[in-house]
């Protein structure tokens, strides 16, 4: 094996090096920020070859950019994928996947325990694009199997569901999808490739919101799609991918580019047309995050387990849903899919309902009250009044959220400080309860 | 089955550097076919590409030959875009014209053809794309976010 075939390098080495080679002109060791909208062609033959996709070349930064490409390749490498395409946000990445593989009249099956923004996205996007949609309980394998119809073109779920902590049986759901020649798409945002690599378990497409743990700094919005290159898009069920494309002068992407066909189409057509490209500067910031991904994830997991254990021993707290706890129903799935830890986002319930939830959050000093996860800083949120506000009561219940549910994204601070702040928050709720 | 022994990165890099003349068996004159993309790309990168296709007179501006045996000059790589069952015969011909390597594209999997070529002293690459491997090791595949599987801190040379 050659000295620079990345399969012989470990995850952390690849998190630092994959996707970048010091470039020939300057030798810059850091990934340079190519803050440019466009690129000068060598000559007209080169320009034509780039636009025809006969040659790998830069044309315009809505479609490709060397800084963004270093980020895309690094995530693809860490996820064990054939390649990646970055987008302006996690939701743009998901929308781009749907826009690439779906046609009106197709059917999408999704987990009901998803990030609220994703539930809203699939509900409204599918309606506008005349795509049928079915929600299933992600824990129920028979429900996945039973939901697939002749026009089903994808199954979609999260590695770790938000915010109830459902851990997906990726291999089982992938097999159910593949039995019907259908791809499985997994949102790996909560696990990151440091904790789980869904492609290794049979997923075909993986999306990540880089906004969260990949960046880890809460400074930038971004997303990325990677694909295994294994799924047979020419199986007769995906003419929109396999047939000559009217949007690219008759090119049959899967036939011509083989394992890279879907990714080429995602970039050359979908990204070109949706225009939701990632900025080079944000890609640079995400690359800084990736360099320390597994170090940070280990600490996130350590702090998450410590806070969850502490909360689960308190009498003024109910239902701590951290899947990494020994008593979690997801424990066997965690052992299989998340041996390094079950992430750092989970929820718990305050028996006092909506009012207790509000009181608790207002009493906290160190935990930031905001709508995000995956920051170095510890974050807290009351989903029923924020991220999941657009959902009906019934949808809330299906997503595992109650009126007193508090969601935590556990950061990297000293554990004693995090616990002290949680304690004084719970005491404030208790005082309020005693007065009432 | 797609034996890793026919995808050795050291063998691939050596041949990319040393080869000059590539006979592309099944090179289509249709600009939208994979073979045409690969032939076009290799020619752009300085290789002498010779089409082998009995149904075409000329492809990419080069005279096309019906069979490998008709090519009047030495060939380094025989690059195959044909169904697997055509490979054993092509492998035998590749040996007879003194080619150094038999390169079978994505999905062209023929253990029998590989064995014939190896017995004749040819190196064999199987189920790999010559364009992708060139772009991975010498070219610009990284500009489109593909996983080149490369990890190196050596400064790249200009392409
Ligand atoms: C699990 C999950 N997926 C996707 C997203 C969407 O990502 P973005 O905000 O980058 O669009 C989020 C955002 O909170 C998320 O938590």
XYZ file of C-alpha atoms and ligand atoms in Angstrom:
611
model
C 0.000 0.000 0.000
C 1.307 3.403 -0.934
C 2.361 5.839 1.761
C -0.417 8.283 0.988
C -3.455 6.093 0.709
C -5.608 7.475 3.518
C -7.064 4.134 4.552
C -3.939 3.443 6.570
C -4.300 6.678 8.567
C -6.399 6.999 11.697
C -9.462 9.189 12.101
C -7.700 12.051 13.888
C -4.895 12.221 11.339
C -7.468 12.390 8.554
C -9.508 15.010 10.459
C -6.405 17.216 10.301
C -5.051 16.358 6.841
C -7.645 14.875 4.482
C -8.792 17.208 1.725
C -5.766 19.462 1.807
C -2.349 19.230 0.301
C -0.123 22.325 0.703
C -0.742 24.139 -2.536
C 1.997 24.565 -5.115
C 2.173 28.354 -5.454
C 2.639 29.517 -1.857
C 3.179 26.327 0.111
C 0.732 27.688 2.711
C 0.328 25.101 5.472
C -3.121 26.269 6.598
C -5.945 25.824 4.111
C -5.989 29.170 2.257
C -9.266 31.075 2.092
C -9.950 31.415 -1.619
C -12.271 34.383 -1.236
C -13.124 34.727 -4.899
C -16.350 34.606 -6.868
C -14.713 33.378 -10.037
C -11.593 31.965 -11.723
C -9.579 32.943 -14.801
C -9.516 30.208 -17.459
C -6.216 29.106 -19.012
C -7.724 29.207 -22.501
C -11.053 28.642 -24.234
C -10.557 24.894 -24.579
C -10.072 24.628 -20.808
C -13.146 26.772 -20.160
C -15.299 24.555 -22.377
C -13.907 21.387 -20.784
C -14.721 22.659 -17.275
C -18.301 23.560 -18.155
C -18.757 20.230 -19.985
C -17.421 18.445 -16.853
C -14.784 16.783 -19.053
C -12.086 18.224 -16.807
C -12.022 19.046 -13.087
C -11.721 22.807 -13.037
C -12.965 25.862 -11.208
C -15.581 27.966 -12.947
C -17.613 29.932 -10.409
C -17.837 29.796 -6.606
C -21.564 29.091 -6.532
C -20.598 25.650 -7.892
C -17.103 25.010 -6.522
C -14.348 26.708 -4.538
C -11.002 25.263 -3.386
C -11.503 26.141 0.312
C -15.005 24.692 0.279
C -13.682 21.636 -1.590
C -11.097 20.955 1.139
C -13.950 20.940 3.647
C -16.130 18.720 1.440
C -13.369 16.198 0.905
C -12.423 16.133 4.581
C -15.995 15.347 5.680
C -16.355 12.778 2.868
C -13.137 11.120 3.960
C -14.169 11.022 7.636
C -17.614 9.619 6.771
C -16.087 7.009 4.423
C -17.860 8.474 1.387
C -16.994 8.862 -2.300
C -17.269 12.631 -2.036
C -19.201 15.550 -0.631
C -21.015 18.718 -1.621
C -21.319 21.569 0.879
C -24.280 23.896 1.220
C -25.152 27.156 2.942
C -26.880 25.299 5.802
C -27.855 21.853 6.985
C -31.392 22.388 5.760
C -30.138 23.537 2.348
C -28.120 20.313 2.165
C -31.230 18.240 2.882
C -33.374 20.243 0.433
C -30.725 19.697 -2.228
C -30.808 15.920 -1.742
C -34.593 15.892 -2.082
C -34.473 18.163 -5.139
C -31.907 15.856 -6.772
C -33.527 12.455 -6.322
C -37.264 13.246 -6.196
C -39.829 13.921 -8.895
C -43.479 14.905 -8.438
C -45.517 11.822 -7.501
C -42.663 10.164 -5.581
C -42.944 9.207 -1.920
C -40.646 9.999 1.032
C -40.673 8.117 4.342
C -39.204 9.952 7.332
C -38.727 9.333 11.022
C -41.201 11.238 13.196
C -38.458 12.026 15.752
C -36.513 14.619 13.805
C -35.212 18.104 14.395
C -38.307 20.359 14.294
C -36.930 22.393 11.406
C -36.560 19.213 9.359
C -40.130 18.140 10.113
C -41.364 21.540 8.961
C -39.123 21.363 5.894
C -40.274 17.959 4.688
C -43.925 18.717 5.377
C -44.033 21.906 3.344
C -41.434 21.139 0.700
C -43.053 17.827 -0.191
C -46.488 19.449 -0.445
C -45.181 22.173 -2.756
C -43.302 19.660 -4.918
C -46.224 17.161 -5.015
C -44.274 14.472 -3.177
C -46.088 12.098 -0.818
C -44.835 11.980 2.764
C -45.182 9.364 5.506
C -43.935 9.695 9.098
C -42.940 6.535 10.964
C -41.820 5.768 14.502
C -38.067 5.322 13.918
C -37.858 2.554 16.551
C -40.442 0.404 14.753
C -38.768 -1.620 11.997
C -42.099 -3.020 10.828
C -43.388 0.530 10.427
C -40.453 1.377 8.140
C -41.034 -1.781 6.122
C -44.763 -1.240 5.909
C -44.457 2.388 4.824
C -42.494 1.638 1.639
C -44.550 1.776 -1.551
C -43.725 1.410 -5.225
C -43.116 5.148 -5.514
C -40.985 5.434 -2.345
C -37.647 6.959 -3.313
C -35.949 7.404 0.059
C -36.066 6.743 3.790
C -34.776 9.534 6.049
C -33.830 9.479 9.741
C -31.355 10.900 12.239
C -28.572 8.841 13.850
C -29.679 10.259 17.190
C -33.171 11.758 17.079
C -33.718 15.301 18.251
C -34.662 15.863 21.044
C -35.908 12.508 22.346
C -32.653 10.634 21.791
C -33.951 7.802 19.590
C -30.960 5.857 18.275
C -31.542 4.531 14.774
C -30.925 0.856 14.004
C -29.069 1.956 10.886
C -28.136 -1.480 9.537
C -31.687 -2.803 9.921
C -33.344 0.227 8.307
C -30.744 0.226 5.508
C -31.558 -3.397 4.779
C -35.282 -2.641 4.706
C -34.593 0.217 2.258
C -32.284 -1.850 0.062
C -34.765 -4.741 -0.111
C -36.906 -2.297 -2.077
C -34.020 -0.751 -4.088
C -34.411 2.451 -2.106
C -31.653 4.567 -0.537
C -31.391 5.400 3.150
C -30.506 9.017 3.993
C -29.179 9.667 7.508
C -28.757 13.037 9.223
C -25.599 12.453 11.272
C -25.496 15.943 12.831
C -25.807 14.809 16.464
C -23.231 12.018 16.230
C -20.750 13.478 13.718
C -18.411 11.027 11.963
C -16.366 10.935 15.155
C -19.052 8.936 17.000
C -20.802 7.137 14.122
C -20.257 6.637 10.409
C -23.659 5.619 8.998
C -22.194 4.612 5.605
C -20.271 1.831 7.357
C -23.674 0.488 8.465
C -25.305 0.686 5.035
C -26.595 4.261 4.733
C -26.314 5.636 1.196
C -26.396 9.393 1.743
C -25.354 11.203 4.909
C -26.157 14.837 5.653
C -24.578 16.897 8.394
C -25.408 20.353 9.662
C -21.869 21.697 10.040
C -23.338 24.516 12.118
C -23.259 22.169 15.110
C -20.432 19.933 16.330
C -18.422 19.921 13.084
C -17.745 23.626 13.510
C -18.082 23.462 17.274
C -17.769 27.227 17.667
C -21.279 28.386 16.844
C -19.942 31.020 14.439
C -21.187 29.790 11.070
C -24.137 28.166 9.354
C -23.366 25.379 6.885
C -24.193 21.857 5.783
C -22.734 19.029 3.756
C -24.006 15.991 1.856
C -21.817 12.944 1.341
C -22.639 9.817 -0.640
C -21.202 6.317 -0.457
C -21.105 5.839 -4.232
C -22.463 2.332 -3.708
C -26.191 2.775 -4.401
C -27.221 1.758 -7.930
C -29.027 4.836 -9.248
C -29.390 2.998 -12.569
C -31.669 0.336 -11.043
C -34.602 1.628 -13.086
C -36.300 3.465 -10.215
C -34.424 6.783 -10.506
C -34.791 8.048 -14.070
C -34.299 11.578 -12.724
C -30.729 10.585 -11.820
C -29.961 7.933 -14.452
C -31.597 9.235 -17.652
C -30.021 11.817 -19.963
C -30.522 15.115 -18.161
C -32.376 17.952 -19.874
C -30.708 20.274 -17.337
C -27.215 19.293 -18.529
C -27.343 18.897 -22.339
C -28.365 15.250 -22.185
C -25.668 13.973 -19.834
C -26.575 10.680 -18.091
C -24.809 11.413 -14.804
C -24.805 7.945 -13.280
C -23.719 6.177 -16.453
C -20.987 8.670 -17.274
C -19.547 9.285 -13.797
C -20.352 5.953 -12.140
C -19.828 6.086 -8.375
C -19.430 9.883 -8.614
C -22.602 10.374 -10.698
C -25.028 11.470 -8.007
C -22.479 13.821 -6.458
C -21.732 15.373 -9.852
C -25.443 15.929 -10.428
C -25.880 17.351 -6.929
C -23.169 19.890 -7.663
C -23.449 20.640 -11.361
C -27.253 20.858 -11.393
C -28.780 21.171 -7.932
C -26.209 23.446 -6.316
C -25.971 25.429 -9.540
C -29.751 25.929 -9.616
C -30.608 26.292 -5.900
C -27.571 28.508 -5.416
C -27.266 27.780 -1.687
C -23.477 27.556 -1.684
C -21.238 27.597 1.392
C -18.974 30.637 1.666
C -15.207 29.981 1.587
C -14.780 31.772 4.896
C -17.334 29.567 6.635
C -15.711 26.489 5.084
C -12.403 27.664 6.559
C -13.973 27.986 10.014
C -15.497 24.511 9.734
C -12.079 23.116 8.764
C -10.643 24.587 11.975
C -13.417 22.798 13.847
C -12.816 19.445 12.161
C -9.168 19.426 13.243
C -10.241 18.877 16.862
C -13.500 17.024 16.237
C -12.863 13.815 18.123
C -11.096 15.538 21.029
C -14.127 17.759 21.452
C -16.645 14.964 20.971
C -14.958 12.917 23.693
C -15.306 15.835 26.140
C -18.879 16.578 24.984
C -19.781 12.946 25.639
C -18.042 12.918 29.032
C -19.872 16.051 30.185
C -23.181 14.846 28.729
C -22.977 11.542 30.569
C -22.004 13.271 33.822
C -24.865 15.794 33.677
C -27.401 13.161 32.597
C -26.367 10.815 35.400
C -26.578 13.653 37.917
C -30.028 14.720 36.660
C -31.330 11.141 36.628
C -30.604 10.853 40.361
C -32.678 13.917 41.275
C -36.230 13.666 42.517
C -37.253 17.019 40.984
C -36.481 15.809 37.439
C -38.284 13.235 35.287
C -37.419 11.204 32.222
C -33.801 11.975 31.372
C -33.564 10.779 27.757
C -29.809 10.544 27.317
C -29.366 7.317 25.344
C -25.952 6.818 26.927
C -27.470 6.110 30.373
C -27.403 2.457 31.447
C -31.163 2.419 31.940
C -31.910 3.818 28.444
C -33.961 1.574 26.165
C -31.479 2.543 23.443
C -28.503 1.135 25.349
C -28.031 -1.917 23.029
C -28.166 0.342 19.949
C -25.708 2.763 21.579
C -23.304 -0.107 22.186
C -23.513 -1.105 18.550
C -23.579 2.225 16.737
C -22.165 4.734 19.228
C -19.500 2.922 21.247
C -17.553 6.155 21.823
C -20.603 7.867 23.276
C -24.183 8.836 22.553
C -23.574 12.480 21.699
C -24.190 15.498 23.886
C -27.777 16.563 23.187
C -30.615 15.196 25.280
C -33.674 16.294 27.159
C -35.352 15.882 30.509
C -38.748 16.810 31.885
C -39.700 19.147 34.692
C -42.894 17.920 36.364
C -44.151 21.505 36.614
C -44.792 21.685 32.851
C -44.545 24.791 30.715
C -44.223 27.222 33.620
C -41.477 25.270 35.380
C -39.604 25.035 32.075
C -39.610 28.800 31.670
C -38.592 29.409 35.287
C -35.694 26.951 35.070
C -34.239 28.490 31.919
C -34.500 32.018 33.285
C -32.650 31.041 36.458
C -29.611 29.669 34.622
C -26.471 31.788 34.554
C -23.874 29.810 32.622
C -25.999 27.757 30.216
C -27.019 29.900 27.229
C -30.707 30.079 26.396
C -30.733 29.847 22.605
C -31.802 27.758 19.612
C -28.749 25.810 18.578
C -26.796 22.726 19.551
C -23.228 21.518 19.238
C -21.384 24.578 20.513
C -18.357 24.510 22.841
C -20.665 26.463 25.139
C -23.438 24.643 26.991
C -26.872 25.482 25.628
C -30.399 25.096 26.914
C -33.788 25.338 25.252
C -37.485 24.774 25.893
C -38.566 23.102 22.600
C -42.335 23.483 23.079
C -42.020 27.262 22.972
C -39.184 27.566 20.388
C -37.832 25.050 17.822
C -40.921 22.843 17.879
C -43.416 25.682 18.214
C -44.833 25.116 14.705
C -45.829 21.547 15.569
C -49.305 20.516 16.665
C -49.755 18.913 20.115
C -50.076 15.537 18.452
C -46.865 16.052 16.498
C -45.142 17.156 19.706
C -46.095 13.922 21.405
C -44.941 11.906 18.399
C -41.621 13.728 18.521
C -41.329 12.813 22.225
C -41.704 16.332 23.601
C -43.800 17.381 26.579
C -44.725 20.869 27.859
C -41.992 20.705 30.527
C -39.290 19.199 28.335
C -35.904 20.934 28.545
C -33.270 20.234 25.914
C -29.589 20.482 26.735
C -26.593 20.638 24.436
C -23.747 19.935 26.804
C -20.585 21.920 26.072
C -16.955 21.698 27.007
C -16.874 23.728 30.246
C -15.733 22.337 33.620
C -18.301 19.804 34.762
C -18.472 21.264 38.318
C -19.548 24.624 36.894
C -22.208 23.063 34.669
C -23.679 21.050 37.539
C -23.643 24.012 39.930
C -25.667 26.083 37.460
C -28.161 23.271 36.800
C -28.573 22.855 40.537
C -29.369 26.487 41.175
C -31.840 26.399 38.250
C -33.658 23.417 39.746
C -33.666 25.079 43.170
C -35.292 28.164 41.659
C -38.043 25.953 40.181
C -38.473 24.302 43.600
C -38.814 27.658 45.388
C -41.420 28.770 42.840
C -43.299 25.484 43.298
C -43.269 25.899 47.096
C -44.695 29.418 46.827
C -47.460 28.385 44.421
C -13.941 -10.293 -6.223
C -12.924 -6.775 -7.306
C -9.621 -7.905 -5.930
C -7.610 -5.201 -4.205
C -4.585 -6.792 -5.813
C -5.737 -5.240 -9.093
C -6.023 -1.757 -7.532
C -2.529 -1.270 -6.137
C -1.862 2.498 -5.765
C 1.871 2.022 -6.373
C 1.250 0.217 -9.670
C -1.315 2.865 -10.672
C 0.964 5.824 -9.937
C 3.923 4.272 -11.718
C 1.975 3.639 -14.896
C 0.397 7.123 -14.855
C 3.896 8.608 -14.805
C 5.520 6.286 -17.324
C 2.813 5.634 -19.908
C 2.615 7.727 -23.081
C 0.353 5.793 -25.438
C -3.083 4.546 -24.401
C -5.300 2.416 -26.657
C -8.933 2.868 -25.563
C -10.965 -0.194 -26.559
C -14.619 0.793 -26.987
C -13.931 4.547 -27.257
C -17.241 6.053 -28.343
C -17.546 9.013 -30.711
C -20.574 10.128 -28.625
C -19.406 13.048 -26.496
C -21.763 12.108 -23.646
C -20.378 8.592 -23.104
C -17.990 7.803 -20.276
C -15.338 6.483 -22.707
C -15.354 9.790 -24.571
C -14.966 11.751 -21.317
C -12.004 9.596 -20.357
C -10.350 9.746 -23.802
C -10.812 13.519 -23.984
C -9.360 13.975 -20.499
C -6.325 11.764 -21.118
C -5.528 13.565 -24.359
C -5.742 16.924 -22.569
C -3.206 15.624 -20.098
C -0.674 14.790 -22.774
C -1.229 11.095 -23.434
C -1.401 9.793 -26.990
C -4.903 8.285 -27.144
C -5.604 5.702 -29.839
C -9.268 4.724 -30.368
C -10.066 1.044 -30.911
C -13.608 0.819 -32.247
C -14.596 -1.038 -35.424
C -17.733 1.109 -35.773
C -15.891 4.447 -36.014
C -13.330 5.846 -38.454
C -12.190 8.650 -36.206
C -12.760 9.577 -32.548
C -11.466 12.730 -30.814
C -9.703 13.611 -34.076
C -7.649 10.375 -34.020
C -7.883 7.515 -36.477
C -9.810 4.597 -34.980
C -8.621 1.006 -35.453
C -10.912 -2.054 -35.572
C -8.616 -4.160 -33.372
C -5.584 -3.731 -31.142
C -3.496 -5.735 -33.639
C -4.094 -3.062 -36.295
C -2.339 -0.301 -34.327
C 0.965 0.454 -36.094
C 2.880 1.716 -33.019
C 3.772 0.520 -29.521
C 1.041 0.792 -26.862
C 1.666 1.237 -23.130
C -1.846 0.848 -21.681
C -4.830 -1.009 -23.104
C -7.843 0.696 -21.469
C -11.057 -1.323 -21.772
C -14.651 -0.017 -21.976
C -16.271 -3.298 -23.028
C -18.515 -5.925 -21.457
C -16.571 -8.321 -19.196
C -17.035 -11.295 -21.534
C -15.044 -9.497 -24.251
C -12.050 -9.075 -21.941
C -10.215 -12.440 -22.261
C -9.785 -11.952 -26.012
C -8.703 -8.319 -25.541
C -6.212 -9.442 -22.866
C -4.688 -11.960 -25.268
C -4.373 -9.283 -27.969
C -2.893 -6.809 -25.491
C -0.212 -9.393 -24.720
C 0.409 -10.033 -28.423
C 0.990 -6.345 -29.243
C 3.420 -6.018 -26.313
C 1.343 -3.646 -24.159
C 2.611 -3.096 -20.617
C -0.714 -2.837 -18.859
C -4.330 -3.979 -19.116
C -6.610 -1.417 -17.463
C -10.260 -2.441 -16.978
C -12.682 0.417 -16.227
C -15.353 0.625 -13.506
C -17.558 -2.465 -13.691
C -15.366 -4.271 -16.253
C -14.573 -7.211 -14.001
C -12.912 -10.226 -15.567
C -10.676 -12.398 -13.396
C -10.092 -14.617 -16.434
C -8.919 -11.698 -18.579
C -6.708 -10.462 -15.757
C -5.080 -13.861 -15.464
C -4.357 -14.047 -19.203
C -2.746 -10.600 -19.098
C -0.710 -11.355 -15.985
C 0.553 -14.610 -17.461
C 1.785 -12.550 -20.385
C 3.682 -10.254 -18.017
C 1.266 -7.299 -18.132
C 0.295 -5.314 -15.057
C -3.455 -5.291 -14.465
C -5.817 -2.722 -12.948
C -9.457 -3.706 -12.584
C -12.710 -1.868 -11.705
C -10.980 1.515 -11.594
C -11.369 4.566 -13.839
C -8.190 5.776 -15.532
C -9.436 9.379 -15.528
C -10.319 9.284 -11.839
C -6.979 7.730 -10.907
C -5.092 10.351 -12.913
C -7.145 13.114 -11.292
C -6.620 11.574 -7.850
C -2.824 11.278 -8.064
C -1.783 13.997 -10.523
C -4.836 16.107 -11.216
C -7.522 18.173 -9.617
C -10.135 15.744 -8.375
C -9.951 17.418 -4.968
C -11.387 20.609 -6.455
C -14.803 18.951 -6.732
C -14.974 17.638 -3.177
C -14.324 14.007 -4.086
C -12.562 11.759 -1.634
C -9.110 11.267 -3.134
C -8.119 9.146 -0.103
C -4.886 11.111 0.018
C -3.079 12.230 3.135
C 0.229 13.991 2.606
C 2.013 17.077 3.879
C 4.281 17.314 0.848
C 3.812 20.430 -1.190
C 1.941 19.699 -4.419
C 3.559 20.400 -7.752
C 1.701 22.626 -10.196
C -0.803 20.902 -12.492
C -30.303 17.374 13.673
C -30.307 18.616 12.859
N -30.330 18.518 11.518
C -30.338 19.614 10.732
C -30.338 20.877 11.270
C -30.359 22.044 10.335
O -29.130 22.626 10.227
P -28.910 24.156 9.807
O -29.396 24.992 10.944
O -27.452 24.223 9.551
O -29.729 24.382 8.574
C -30.307 21.031 12.662
C -30.316 22.398 13.254
O -30.625 22.584 14.416
C -30.296 19.877 13.475
O -30.270 19.978 14.810
